[in-house]
Amino acid sequence: MEYKDYYKTLGVPKTATAAEIKKAFRKLAVKYHPDKNQGDKAAEEKFKEANEANEILSDPEKRKQYDELGANWKNRQQSANSAQSQQGYGYQGDPSQFYGSEGDFSDFFEHIFNQSRQGGGRRTAYKGQDLQGEMVLTFEEAYFGTSRIIQLDNQKIRIKTKAGSKDQQVLKIPGKGLAGMNKGTKGDLYVKLTVLPDHRYQRKGDDLVMPLNVDLYTAILGGKLTVATMKGNIKLTIPAGTQPDNLLRVKGKGMPVYNKKGNYGDLLVKVKVQIPKQLSVEEKELLKKLQQLKTKETTTA
């Protein structure tokens, strides 16, 4: 068995830190993993070599012996390597170290590094790699729900979104990832939703906030104004004496509550009182009389 330069295999110097070794191995594992190179014997061999090198160099005691023995390492490790060759890709360690417990590729590395062989030399089946994608929705599509057909791995997949979908929400479509190895199940497809903003509404949870211009006289005297909602126009009552930036709540006219059919948030109408910039002579006279009346009332009180 010839001497193997594990540092050369990983592409790192002999002075490499544990973190540098881990990073180099992670890069090679992703590049040469058999799941991404099915039928490529050369890639499979490189994956096995990188796995072997990492197993030695990531273990402080084994690395120390390897560094001290040099070419004689083959004599010490011959039996161990022979046993390993009967076990496939037997990574030893915690796969979460590569990306953390919440890393995007934690599932991917979990099924890479937990392969084993059962009795009789048969490999254990394992799940295929998950895939990730993004789907952009208009505000209306997020409100009412929609469906899209995408082309993925030579197959057409229809993705449906429900009413009330949220920005940055992630949909899981089971079994639409890459094929598993050794008759393992397919991975899953994860689709992140991006909801485009709408100039009319601001979303706050299941509620919608919208501005409404109200003329000065209606704000003072009260009245009814037409308001456009996602389900059509309604007549909204403006109470007399409504102040600027008051919020008028319209029950059940907000966003659909996700996964709860028939439930809706509220519409919050924010009043924007419009002060007239130009007044007729008669309007000015009337306002002066009103001002005099208010001043008289205040003095009397």
mmCIF file of C-alpha atoms in Angstrom:
data_model
loop_
_atom_site.group_PDB
_atom_site.id
_atom_site.type_symbol
_atom_site.label_atom_id
_atom_site.label_comp_id
_atom_site.label_asym_id
_atom_site.label_seq_id
_atom_site.Cartn_x
_atom_site.Cartn_y
_atom_site.Cartn_z
ATOM 1 C CA MET A 1 0.000 0.000 0.000
ATOM 2 C CA GLU A 2 1.661 3.247 -1.112
ATOM 3 C CA TYR A 3 2.087 6.240 1.150
ATOM 4 C CA LYS A 4 -0.662 8.841 0.784
ATOM 5 C CA ASP A 5 -0.057 12.527 1.296
ATOM 6 C CA TYR A 6 -3.293 13.501 3.030
ATOM 7 C CA TYR A 7 -2.333 17.183 3.086
ATOM 8 C CA LYS A 8 -1.924 17.115 -0.699
ATOM 9 C CA THR A 9 -5.245 15.274 -1.038
ATOM 10 C CA LEU A 10 -7.074 18.077 0.787
ATOM 11 C CA GLY A 11 -4.946 20.791 -0.810
ATOM 12 C CA VAL A 12 -3.735 22.285 2.483
ATOM 13 C CA PRO A 13 -0.228 22.859 3.942
ATOM 14 C CA LYS A 14 1.098 20.767 6.813
ATOM 15 C CA THR A 15 0.643 23.797 9.060
ATOM 16 C CA ALA A 16 -3.105 23.951 8.317
ATOM 17 C CA THR A 17 -5.382 24.538 11.272
ATOM 18 C CA ALA A 18 -8.302 22.270 12.147
ATOM 19 C CA ALA A 19 -10.679 24.886 10.704
ATOM 20 C CA GLU A 20 -8.737 25.035 7.419
ATOM 21 C CA ILE A 21 -8.778 21.248 7.140
ATOM 22 C CA LYS A 22 -12.505 21.167 7.793
ATOM 23 C CA LYS A 23 -13.136 23.869 5.182
ATOM 24 C CA ALA A 24 -11.025 22.101 2.544
ATOM 25 C CA PHE A 25 -12.745 18.780 3.155
ATOM 26 C CA ARG A 26 -16.193 20.354 3.050
ATOM 27 C CA LYS A 27 -15.416 21.855 -0.370
ATOM 28 C CA LEU A 28 -14.190 18.534 -1.784
ATOM 29 C CA ALA A 29 -17.085 16.582 -0.244
ATOM 30 C CA VAL A 30 -19.634 18.798 -1.971
ATOM 31 C CA LYS A 31 -17.749 18.704 -5.287
ATOM 32 C CA TYR A 32 -17.167 14.950 -5.503
ATOM 33 C CA HIS A 33 -20.054 13.446 -3.600
ATOM 34 C CA PRO A 34 -21.487 10.486 -5.590
ATOM 35 C CA ASP A 35 -24.995 11.889 -5.368
ATOM 36 C CA LYS A 36 -23.888 14.772 -7.587
ATOM 37 C CA ASN A 37 -21.667 12.622 -9.805
ATOM 38 C CA GLN A 38 -23.648 9.444 -10.329
ATOM 39 C CA GLY A 39 -21.735 6.910 -12.405
ATOM 40 C CA ASP A 40 -18.475 8.902 -12.217
ATOM 41 C CA LYS A 41 -15.967 6.451 -10.733
ATOM 42 C CA ALA A 42 -13.195 9.052 -10.661
ATOM 43 C CA ALA A 43 -15.314 11.436 -8.592
ATOM 44 C CA GLU A 44 -16.290 8.610 -6.252
ATOM 45 C CA GLU A 45 -12.634 7.737 -5.730
ATOM 46 C CA LYS A 46 -11.731 11.358 -4.990
ATOM 47 C CA PHE A 47 -14.578 11.516 -2.485
ATOM 48 C CA LYS A 48 -13.255 8.405 -0.722
ATOM 49 C CA GLU A 49 -9.717 9.794 -0.670
ATOM 50 C CA ALA A 50 -10.863 13.125 0.759
ATOM 51 C CA ASN A 51 -12.953 11.324 3.366
ATOM 52 C CA GLU A 52 -9.967 9.176 4.379
ATOM 53 C CA ALA A 53 -7.657 12.185 4.585
ATOM 54 C CA ASN A 54 -10.126 14.129 6.673
ATOM 55 C CA GLU A 55 -10.641 11.231 9.062
ATOM 56 C CA ILE A 56 -6.909 11.200 9.830
ATOM 57 C CA LEU A 57 -6.121 14.906 9.842
ATOM 58 C CA SER A 58 -9.222 15.987 11.753
ATOM 59 C CA ASP A 59 -8.310 13.635 14.615
ATOM 60 C CA PRO A 60 -5.494 15.254 16.678
ATOM 61 C CA GLU A 61 -4.027 11.909 17.821
ATOM 62 C CA LYS A 62 -4.116 10.283 14.382
ATOM 63 C CA ARG A 63 -2.688 13.415 12.799
ATOM 64 C CA LYS A 64 0.170 13.440 15.302
ATOM 65 C CA GLN A 65 1.042 9.818 14.508
ATOM 66 C CA TYR A 66 0.765 10.485 10.790
ATOM 67 C CA ASP A 67 3.103 13.484 11.010
ATOM 68 C CA GLU A 68 5.636 11.576 13.129
ATOM 69 C CA LEU A 69 5.682 8.285 11.185
ATOM 70 C CA GLY A 70 5.566 9.728 7.688
ATOM 71 C CA ALA A 71 5.918 6.977 5.089
ATOM 72 C CA ASN A 72 5.814 4.340 7.835
ATOM 73 C CA TRP A 73 2.230 5.357 8.515
ATOM 74 C CA LYS A 74 1.100 2.820 5.948
ATOM 75 C CA ASN A 75 2.318 -0.045 8.130
ATOM 76 C CA ARG A 76 0.444 1.229 11.159
ATOM 77 C CA GLN A 77 -2.743 1.956 9.277
ATOM 78 C CA GLN A 78 -2.838 -0.906 6.787
ATOM 79 C CA SER A 79 -5.298 -2.972 8.777
ATOM 80 C CA ALA A 80 -7.438 0.019 9.667
ATOM 81 C CA ASN A 81 -7.655 1.166 6.062
ATOM 82 C CA SER A 82 -8.535 -2.349 4.962
ATOM 83 C CA ALA A 83 -11.409 -2.418 7.429
ATOM 84 C CA GLN A 84 -12.579 0.985 6.287
ATOM 85 C CA SER A 85 -12.642 -0.109 2.659
ATOM 86 C CA GLN A 86 -15.314 -2.626 3.643
ATOM 87 C CA GLN A 87 -17.507 0.086 5.125
ATOM 88 C CA GLY A 88 -17.883 2.584 2.286
ATOM 89 C CA TYR A 89 -17.756 6.250 3.242
ATOM 90 C CA GLY A 90 -17.589 6.027 7.007
ATOM 91 C CA TYR A 91 -17.207 9.635 8.135
ATOM 92 C CA GLN A 92 -16.537 9.912 11.851
ATOM 93 C CA GLY A 93 -17.727 13.063 13.540
ATOM 94 C CA ASP A 94 -20.644 15.440 13.845
ATOM 95 C CA PRO A 95 -21.952 16.555 10.418
ATOM 96 C CA SER A 96 -23.447 19.704 11.976
ATOM 97 C CA GLN A 97 -19.925 21.103 12.400
ATOM 98 C CA PHE A 98 -19.871 22.011 8.707
ATOM 99 C CA TYR A 99 -22.778 24.464 8.652
ATOM 100 C CA GLY A 100 -24.138 24.415 12.178
ATOM 101 C CA SER A 101 -27.370 22.870 13.401
ATOM 102 C CA GLU A 102 -29.371 25.305 11.268
ATOM 103 C CA GLY A 103 -27.179 25.311 8.168
ATOM 104 C CA ASP A 104 -28.813 25.222 4.759
ATOM 105 C CA PHE A 105 -27.056 21.978 3.898
ATOM 106 C CA SER A 106 -27.348 20.097 7.196
ATOM 107 C CA ASP A 107 -29.635 17.435 5.693
ATOM 108 C CA PHE A 108 -27.301 17.039 2.737
ATOM 109 C CA PHE A 109 -24.250 16.360 4.907
ATOM 110 C CA GLU A 110 -26.222 14.174 7.276
ATOM 111 C CA HIS A 111 -26.987 11.654 4.589
ATOM 112 C CA ILE A 112 -23.466 11.891 3.143
ATOM 113 C CA PHE A 113 -21.712 11.078 6.378
ATOM 114 C CA ASN A 114 -24.058 8.477 7.812
ATOM 115 C CA GLN A 115 -23.708 5.922 5.050
ATOM 116 C CA SER A 116 -22.928 2.377 6.121
ATOM 117 C CA ARG A 117 -23.029 -1.144 4.806
ATOM 118 C CA GLN A 118 -25.367 -3.849 6.034
ATOM 119 C CA GLY A 119 -24.552 -7.567 6.169
ATOM 120 C CA GLY A 120 -23.643 -9.176 2.880
ATOM 121 C CA GLY A 121 -21.925 -6.067 1.523
ATOM 122 C CA ARG A 122 -25.207 -4.320 0.586
ATOM 123 C CA ARG A 123 -25.278 -0.541 1.076
ATOM 124 C CA THR A 124 -27.972 1.100 3.109
ATOM 125 C CA ALA A 125 -30.378 3.208 1.051
ATOM 126 C CA TYR A 126 -30.410 6.903 1.881
ATOM 127 C CA LYS A 127 -32.404 9.931 0.913
ATOM 128 C CA GLY A 128 -31.430 12.099 -2.047
ATOM 129 C CA GLN A 129 -30.271 15.695 -1.827
ATOM 130 C CA ASP A 130 -32.840 18.421 -1.168
ATOM 131 C CA LEU A 131 -33.191 21.259 -3.666
ATOM 132 C CA GLN A 132 -33.952 24.927 -3.048
ATOM 133 C CA GLY A 133 -35.635 27.539 -5.207
ATOM 134 C CA GLU A 134 -37.444 30.869 -5.117
ATOM 135 C CA MET A 135 -40.881 31.926 -6.330
ATOM 136 C CA VAL A 136 -41.907 35.576 -6.743
ATOM 137 C CA LEU A 137 -45.548 36.468 -6.101
ATOM 138 C CA THR A 138 -47.482 39.639 -6.722
ATOM 139 C CA PHE A 139 -49.510 40.982 -3.819
ATOM 140 C CA GLU A 140 -52.714 39.721 -5.466
ATOM 141 C CA GLU A 141 -51.225 36.237 -5.859
ATOM 142 C CA ALA A 142 -50.277 36.213 -2.188
ATOM 143 C CA TYR A 143 -53.809 37.293 -1.300
ATOM 144 C CA PHE A 144 -55.813 34.905 -3.460
ATOM 145 C CA GLY A 145 -53.302 32.082 -3.951
ATOM 146 C CA THR A 146 -51.924 30.922 -7.298
ATOM 147 C CA SER A 147 -50.131 28.097 -9.079
ATOM 148 C CA ARG A 148 -47.068 27.902 -11.304
ATOM 149 C CA ILE A 149 -45.519 25.198 -13.446
ATOM 150 C CA ILE A 150 -41.738 24.956 -13.261
ATOM 151 C CA GLN A 151 -39.266 22.764 -15.131
ATOM 152 C CA LEU A 152 -37.032 20.796 -12.767
ATOM 153 C CA ASP A 153 -34.725 17.900 -13.582
ATOM 154 C CA ASN A 154 -36.558 17.054 -16.830
ATOM 155 C CA GLN A 155 -39.939 17.084 -15.143
ATOM 156 C CA LYS A 156 -42.700 19.668 -14.856
ATOM 157 C CA ILE A 157 -43.875 20.456 -11.351
ATOM 158 C CA ARG A 158 -46.974 22.464 -10.474
ATOM 159 C CA ILE A 159 -46.489 24.528 -7.329
ATOM 160 C CA LYS A 160 -49.615 25.842 -5.635
ATOM 161 C CA THR A 161 -49.645 28.604 -3.063
ATOM 162 C CA LYS A 162 -52.492 29.170 -0.626
ATOM 163 C CA ALA A 163 -54.347 32.400 0.065
ATOM 164 C CA GLY A 164 -52.524 34.494 2.647
ATOM 165 C CA SER A 165 -48.998 33.379 1.708
ATOM 166 C CA LYS A 166 -46.295 35.414 3.417
ATOM 167 C CA ASP A 167 -43.071 37.005 2.242
ATOM 168 C CA GLN A 168 -40.040 34.747 2.918
ATOM 169 C CA GLN A 169 -42.312 31.791 3.677
ATOM 170 C CA VAL A 170 -40.782 28.441 2.691
ATOM 171 C CA LEU A 171 -42.878 25.751 1.021
ATOM 172 C CA LYS A 172 -41.831 22.106 1.222
ATOM 173 C CA ILE A 173 -42.693 19.886 -1.755
ATOM 174 C CA PRO A 174 -41.890 16.306 -0.688
ATOM 175 C CA GLY A 175 -40.117 13.962 -3.075
ATOM 176 C CA LYS A 176 -39.199 16.567 -5.693
ATOM 177 C CA GLY A 177 -35.469 16.753 -4.916
ATOM 178 C CA LEU A 178 -32.642 14.644 -6.336
ATOM 179 C CA ALA A 179 -32.895 10.877 -6.503
ATOM 180 C CA GLY A 180 -31.543 8.889 -3.565
ATOM 181 C CA MET A 181 -28.760 6.339 -3.837
ATOM 182 C CA ASN A 182 -29.143 2.604 -3.398
ATOM 183 C CA LYS A 183 -32.901 2.871 -3.993
ATOM 184 C CA GLY A 184 -33.277 5.563 -1.339
ATOM 185 C CA THR A 185 -36.169 8.011 -1.412
ATOM 186 C CA LYS A 186 -35.944 11.271 -3.327
ATOM 187 C CA GLY A 187 -35.019 14.479 -1.554
ATOM 188 C CA ASP A 188 -37.470 17.344 -1.097
ATOM 189 C CA LEU A 189 -37.869 20.688 -2.841
ATOM 190 C CA TYR A 190 -37.923 23.839 -0.698
ATOM 191 C CA VAL A 191 -39.309 26.976 -2.330
ATOM 192 C CA LYS A 192 -38.909 30.383 -0.672
ATOM 193 C CA LEU A 193 -41.654 32.887 -1.485
ATOM 194 C CA THR A 194 -40.939 36.535 -2.198
ATOM 195 C CA VAL A 195 -44.042 38.737 -2.148
ATOM 196 C CA LEU A 196 -43.729 41.996 -4.060
ATOM 197 C CA PRO A 197 -44.871 45.148 -2.243
ATOM 198 C CA ASP A 198 -48.126 46.878 -3.161
ATOM 199 C CA HIS A 199 -48.488 50.659 -3.333
ATOM 200 C CA ARG A 200 -51.993 50.531 -1.826
ATOM 201 C CA TYR A 201 -51.486 48.402 1.248
ATOM 202 C CA GLN A 202 -48.957 47.717 3.959
ATOM 203 C CA ARG A 203 -49.214 44.277 5.500
ATOM 204 C CA LYS A 204 -48.950 43.807 9.262
ATOM 205 C CA GLY A 205 -49.492 40.157 10.057
ATOM 206 C CA ASP A 206 -52.976 39.372 8.784
ATOM 207 C CA ASP A 207 -54.071 43.029 8.844
ATOM 208 C CA LEU A 208 -53.746 45.506 5.996
ATOM 209 C CA VAL A 209 -53.071 49.212 6.511
ATOM 210 C CA MET A 210 -54.012 51.716 3.817
ATOM 211 C CA PRO A 211 -54.059 55.536 3.681
ATOM 212 C CA LEU A 212 -57.276 57.388 2.803
ATOM 213 C CA ASN A 213 -57.462 61.029 1.807
ATOM 214 C CA VAL A 214 -60.371 62.741 3.570
ATOM 215 C CA ASP A 215 -61.368 66.304 2.766
ATOM 216 C CA LEU A 216 -61.483 68.814 5.601
ATOM 217 C CA TYR A 217 -65.260 69.196 5.598
ATOM 218 C CA THR A 218 -65.966 65.450 5.756
ATOM 219 C CA ALA A 219 -63.428 65.086 8.553
ATOM 220 C CA ILE A 220 -65.210 67.832 10.503
ATOM 221 C CA LEU A 221 -68.843 67.007 9.684
ATOM 222 C CA GLY A 222 -68.590 63.258 9.024
ATOM 223 C CA GLY A 223 -69.848 61.379 5.981
ATOM 224 C CA LYS A 224 -69.239 58.328 3.788
ATOM 225 C CA LEU A 225 -66.388 57.694 1.383
ATOM 226 C CA THR A 226 -65.679 54.888 -1.094
ATOM 227 C CA VAL A 227 -62.777 52.637 -0.098
ATOM 228 C CA ALA A 228 -61.176 50.038 -2.385
ATOM 229 C CA THR A 229 -60.534 46.695 -0.660
ATOM 230 C CA MET A 230 -59.031 43.517 -2.116
ATOM 231 C CA LYS A 231 -62.566 42.186 -2.548
ATOM 232 C CA GLY A 232 -64.147 45.270 -4.056
ATOM 233 C CA ASN A 233 -65.280 48.746 -3.057
ATOM 234 C CA ILE A 234 -67.128 49.485 0.195
ATOM 235 C CA LYS A 235 -68.699 52.591 1.719
ATOM 236 C CA LEU A 236 -66.792 53.643 4.835
ATOM 237 C CA THR A 237 -68.384 55.878 7.470
ATOM 238 C CA ILE A 238 -66.169 58.782 8.519
ATOM 239 C CA PRO A 239 -67.228 59.906 12.022
ATOM 240 C CA ALA A 240 -67.646 63.672 12.597
ATOM 241 C CA GLY A 241 -64.534 65.198 14.114
ATOM 242 C CA THR A 242 -62.157 62.567 12.700
ATOM 243 C CA GLN A 243 -58.552 63.590 13.379
ATOM 244 C CA PRO A 244 -55.521 63.251 11.069
ATOM 245 C CA ASP A 245 -53.874 59.800 11.251
ATOM 246 C CA ASN A 246 -56.878 58.242 12.997
ATOM 247 C CA LEU A 247 -57.200 54.529 12.217
ATOM 248 C CA LEU A 248 -60.636 53.306 11.180
ATOM 249 C CA ARG A 249 -60.948 49.507 11.470
ATOM 250 C CA VAL A 250 -62.950 47.503 8.942
ATOM 251 C CA LYS A 251 -63.458 43.963 10.225
ATOM 252 C CA GLY A 252 -62.654 41.035 7.946
ATOM 253 C CA LYS A 253 -61.252 43.065 5.050
ATOM 254 C CA GLY A 254 -57.584 42.270 5.621
ATOM 255 C CA MET A 255 -55.445 39.338 4.435
ATOM 256 C CA PRO A 256 -56.750 35.765 4.467
ATOM 257 C CA VAL A 257 -55.402 33.890 7.488
ATOM 258 C CA TYR A 258 -53.040 31.252 6.092
ATOM 259 C CA ASN A 259 -54.394 27.696 6.308
ATOM 260 C CA LYS A 260 -57.645 28.902 7.930
ATOM 261 C CA LYS A 261 -60.231 29.087 5.206
ATOM 262 C CA GLY A 262 -62.824 31.836 5.680
ATOM 263 C CA ASN A 263 -60.768 33.726 8.300
ATOM 264 C CA TYR A 264 -59.457 37.198 7.516
ATOM 265 C CA GLY A 265 -57.562 39.957 9.240
ATOM 266 C CA ASP A 266 -58.836 43.537 9.364
ATOM 267 C CA LEU A 267 -58.377 46.562 7.133
ATOM 268 C CA LEU A 268 -56.991 49.573 8.984
ATOM 269 C CA VAL A 269 -57.760 52.826 7.174
ATOM 270 C CA LYS A 270 -55.388 55.647 8.143
ATOM 271 C CA VAL A 271 -57.046 59.043 7.685
ATOM 272 C CA LYS A 272 -55.100 61.717 5.841
ATOM 273 C CA VAL A 273 -57.003 65.007 6.213
ATOM 274 C CA GLN A 274 -56.604 67.189 3.142
ATOM 275 C CA ILE A 275 -56.376 70.937 3.872
ATOM 276 C CA PRO A 276 -57.634 72.966 0.880
ATOM 277 C CA LYS A 277 -54.932 75.163 -0.645
ATOM 278 C CA GLN A 278 -57.299 77.487 -2.481
ATOM 279 C CA LEU A 279 -60.566 78.844 -1.070
ATOM 280 C CA SER A 280 -63.245 80.931 -2.660
ATOM 281 C CA VAL A 281 -64.219 84.276 -1.142
ATOM 282 C CA GLU A 282 -67.404 82.738 0.219
ATOM 283 C CA GLU A 283 -65.522 79.803 1.800
ATOM 284 C CA LYS A 284 -63.108 82.178 3.484
ATOM 285 C CA GLU A 285 -66.001 84.264 4.895
ATOM 286 C CA LEU A 286 -67.704 81.129 6.236
ATOM 287 C CA LEU A 287 -64.515 79.923 7.872
ATOM 288 C CA LYS A 288 -63.971 83.344 9.460
ATOM 289 C CA LYS A 289 -67.488 83.207 10.914
ATOM 290 C CA LEU A 290 -66.803 79.714 12.216
ATOM 291 C CA GLN A 291 -63.557 80.920 13.764
ATOM 292 C CA GLN A 292 -65.371 83.828 15.446
ATOM 293 C CA LEU A 293 -68.018 81.457 16.826
ATOM 294 C CA LYS A 294 -65.355 79.148 18.289
ATOM 295 C CA THR A 295 -63.505 82.105 19.796
ATOM 296 C CA LYS A 296 -66.737 83.414 21.345
ATOM 297 C CA GLU A 297 -67.546 79.994 22.819
ATOM 298 C CA THR A 298 -64.070 79.734 24.297
ATOM 299 C CA THR A 299 -64.318 83.233 25.851
ATOM 300 C CA THR A 300 -67.776 82.513 27.301
ATOM 301 C CA ALA A 301 -66.622 79.224 28.786
#
